[in-house]
Short mmCIF file of C-alpha atoms and ligand atoms in Angstrom, two decimals:
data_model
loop_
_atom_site.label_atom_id
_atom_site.label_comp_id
_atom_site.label_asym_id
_atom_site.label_seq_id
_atom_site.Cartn_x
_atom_site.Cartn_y
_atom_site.Cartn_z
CA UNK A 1 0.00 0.00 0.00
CA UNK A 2 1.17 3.22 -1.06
CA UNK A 3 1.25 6.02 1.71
CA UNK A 4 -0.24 9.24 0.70
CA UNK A 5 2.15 12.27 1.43
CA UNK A 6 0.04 14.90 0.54
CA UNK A 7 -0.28 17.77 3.29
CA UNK A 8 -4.04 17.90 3.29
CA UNK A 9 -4.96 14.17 2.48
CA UNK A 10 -4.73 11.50 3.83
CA UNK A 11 -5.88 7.82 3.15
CA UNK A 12 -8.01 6.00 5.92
CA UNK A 13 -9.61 2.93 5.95
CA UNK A 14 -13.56 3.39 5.62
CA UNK A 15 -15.11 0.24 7.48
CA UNK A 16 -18.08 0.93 6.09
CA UNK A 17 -17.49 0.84 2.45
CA UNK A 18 -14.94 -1.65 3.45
CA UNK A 19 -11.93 0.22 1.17
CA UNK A 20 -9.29 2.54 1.91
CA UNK A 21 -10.18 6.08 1.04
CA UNK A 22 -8.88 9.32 0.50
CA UNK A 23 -10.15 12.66 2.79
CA UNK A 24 -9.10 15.80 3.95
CA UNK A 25 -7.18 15.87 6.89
CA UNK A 26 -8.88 17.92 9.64
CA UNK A 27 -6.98 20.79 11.37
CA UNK A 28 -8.76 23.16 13.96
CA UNK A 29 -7.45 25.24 16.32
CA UNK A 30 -7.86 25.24 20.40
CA UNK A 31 -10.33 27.84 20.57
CA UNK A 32 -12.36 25.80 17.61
CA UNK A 33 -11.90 22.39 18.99
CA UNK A 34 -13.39 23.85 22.43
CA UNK A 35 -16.73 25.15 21.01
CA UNK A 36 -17.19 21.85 19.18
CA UNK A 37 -16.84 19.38 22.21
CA UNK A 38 -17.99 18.80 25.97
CA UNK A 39 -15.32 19.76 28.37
CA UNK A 40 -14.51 16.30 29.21
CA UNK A 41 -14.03 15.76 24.87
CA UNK A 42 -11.62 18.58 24.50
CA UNK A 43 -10.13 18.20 28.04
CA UNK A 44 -8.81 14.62 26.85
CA UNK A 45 -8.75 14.79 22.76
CA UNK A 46 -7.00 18.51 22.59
CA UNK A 47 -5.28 18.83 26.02
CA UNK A 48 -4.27 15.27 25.98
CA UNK A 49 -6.12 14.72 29.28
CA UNK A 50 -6.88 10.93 30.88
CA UNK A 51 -10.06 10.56 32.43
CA UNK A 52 -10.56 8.43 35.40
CA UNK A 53 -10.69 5.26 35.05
CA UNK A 54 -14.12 3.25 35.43
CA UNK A 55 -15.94 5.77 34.53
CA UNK A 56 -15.82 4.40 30.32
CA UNK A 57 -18.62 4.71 28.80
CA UNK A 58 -18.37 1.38 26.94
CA UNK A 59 -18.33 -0.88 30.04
CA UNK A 60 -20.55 -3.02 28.42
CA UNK A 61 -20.50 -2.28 25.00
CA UNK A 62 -18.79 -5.26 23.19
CA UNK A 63 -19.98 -6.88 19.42
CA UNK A 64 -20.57 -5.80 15.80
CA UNK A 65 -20.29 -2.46 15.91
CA UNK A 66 -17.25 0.23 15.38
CA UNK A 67 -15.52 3.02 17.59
CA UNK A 68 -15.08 5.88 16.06
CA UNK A 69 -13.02 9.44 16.74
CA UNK A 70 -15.33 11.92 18.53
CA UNK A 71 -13.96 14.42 16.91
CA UNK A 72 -13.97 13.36 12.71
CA UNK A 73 -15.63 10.38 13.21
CA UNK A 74 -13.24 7.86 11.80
CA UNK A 75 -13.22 3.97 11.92
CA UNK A 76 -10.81 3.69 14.96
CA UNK A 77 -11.53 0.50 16.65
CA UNK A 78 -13.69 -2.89 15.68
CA UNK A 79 -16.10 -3.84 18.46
CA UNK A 80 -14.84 -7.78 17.64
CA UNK A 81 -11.05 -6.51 18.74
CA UNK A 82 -12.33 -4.82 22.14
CA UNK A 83 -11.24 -6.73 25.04
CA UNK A 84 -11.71 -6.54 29.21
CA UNK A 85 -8.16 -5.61 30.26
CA UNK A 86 -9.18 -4.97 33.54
CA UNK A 87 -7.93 -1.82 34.03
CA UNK A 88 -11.08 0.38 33.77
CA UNK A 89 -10.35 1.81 30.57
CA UNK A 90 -11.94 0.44 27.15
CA UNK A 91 -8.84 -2.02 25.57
CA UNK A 92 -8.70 -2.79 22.39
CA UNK A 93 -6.13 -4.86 20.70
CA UNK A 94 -5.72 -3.62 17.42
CA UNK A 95 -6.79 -0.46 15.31
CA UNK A 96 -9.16 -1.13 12.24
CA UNK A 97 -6.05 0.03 9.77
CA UNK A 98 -2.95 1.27 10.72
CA UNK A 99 -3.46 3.76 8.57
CA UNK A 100 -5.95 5.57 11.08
CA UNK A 101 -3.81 5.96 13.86
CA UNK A 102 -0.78 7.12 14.37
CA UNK A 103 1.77 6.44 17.26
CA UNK A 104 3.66 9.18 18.68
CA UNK A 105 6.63 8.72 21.27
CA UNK A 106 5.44 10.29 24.65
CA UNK A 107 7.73 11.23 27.61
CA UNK A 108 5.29 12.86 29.67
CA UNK A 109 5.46 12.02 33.42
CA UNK A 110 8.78 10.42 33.48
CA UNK A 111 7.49 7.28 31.26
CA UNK A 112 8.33 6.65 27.61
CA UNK A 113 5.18 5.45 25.63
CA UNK A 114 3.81 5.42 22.70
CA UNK A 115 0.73 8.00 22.35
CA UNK A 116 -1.95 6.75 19.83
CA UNK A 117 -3.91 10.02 18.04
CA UNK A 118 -6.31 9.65 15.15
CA UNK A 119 -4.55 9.88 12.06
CA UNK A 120 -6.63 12.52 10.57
CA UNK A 121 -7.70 15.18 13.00
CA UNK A 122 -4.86 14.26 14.83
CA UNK A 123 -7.28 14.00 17.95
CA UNK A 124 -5.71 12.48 21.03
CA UNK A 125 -6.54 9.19 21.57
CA UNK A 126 -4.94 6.92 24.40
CA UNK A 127 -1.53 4.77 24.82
CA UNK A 128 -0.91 1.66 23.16
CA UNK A 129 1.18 -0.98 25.49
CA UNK A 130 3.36 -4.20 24.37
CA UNK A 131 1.08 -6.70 26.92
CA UNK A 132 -1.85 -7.06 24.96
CA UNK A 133 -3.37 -10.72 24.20
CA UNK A 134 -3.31 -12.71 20.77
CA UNK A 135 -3.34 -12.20 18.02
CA UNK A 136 -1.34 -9.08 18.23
CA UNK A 137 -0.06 -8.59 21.59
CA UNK A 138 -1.21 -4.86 21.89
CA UNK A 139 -3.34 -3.17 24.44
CA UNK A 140 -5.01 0.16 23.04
CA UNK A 141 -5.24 1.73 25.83
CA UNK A 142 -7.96 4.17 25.10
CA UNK A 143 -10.10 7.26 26.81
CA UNK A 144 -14.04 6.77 25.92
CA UNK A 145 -14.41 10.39 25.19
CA UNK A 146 -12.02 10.56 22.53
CA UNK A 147 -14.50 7.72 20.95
CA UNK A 148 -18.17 7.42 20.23
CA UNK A 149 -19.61 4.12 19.44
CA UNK A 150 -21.96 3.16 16.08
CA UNK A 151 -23.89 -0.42 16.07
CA UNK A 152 -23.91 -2.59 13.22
ZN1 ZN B 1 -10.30 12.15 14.43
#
């Protein structure tokens, strides 16, 4: 697959028409971002904020269905690929493309990881760990209000 290195597209993977596609990227400022969302959405997808665990809105959302960015609404996560990781927020273990995220190197607080924001409104996402379960060994670590969930 052929990575598109335009400045204002970007390919994603549409789950829906089940193809990759090409769409503008989406760039807002602060201000913008903040009359768009709840608090809580622009606290955690703009500010790169973590909300307290337990308190995901998908406790019990598993199944068909897809996860997608709060802010652009693209594919992110497969309900099929959500798993209970036990630590209070919603776990996934693999994106629906990899070209819909992208991982950035974080060294906030002391730790190294590897930030996860959506690849085209560059919308902060969670953390993606190396413990995960089969098949890929990844745990998408992932704040519920960066997501918003569609049913099949
Ligand atoms: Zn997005």
């Amino acid at each position: 697959m052929k990575y598109n290195r335009d400045m204002t597209n970007i390919q994603i993977y549409d789950a829906r028409q089940n193809k990759v596609v090409t769409v503008e990227r989406i760039e807002r400022s602060d201000s913008e971002w903040k009359k768009l969302l709840t608090g809580k959405q622009y606290e955690i997808t703009t500010r790169k904020g973590t909300e307290a665990p337990g308190t995901c809105l998908f406790e019990t959302v598993h199944g068909p269905g897809i996860f997608r960015c709060v802010r652009c609404g693209t594919d992110l996560f497969g309900g099929a690929t959500k798993f209970d990781s036990g630590t209070g927020w919603p776990s996934y273990y693999e994106p629906v493309s990899p070209l819909n995220v992208t991982e950035k190197s974080d060294r906030s607080y002391g730790m190294v990881r590897a930030e996860v924001v959506c690849a085209r409104c560059g919308s902060h996402l969670g953390h993606v760990f190396e413990d995960g379960p089969p098949p890929t060994g990844l745990r998408y670590c992932i704040n519920s209000a960066s997501l918003k969930f569609a049913a099949k």
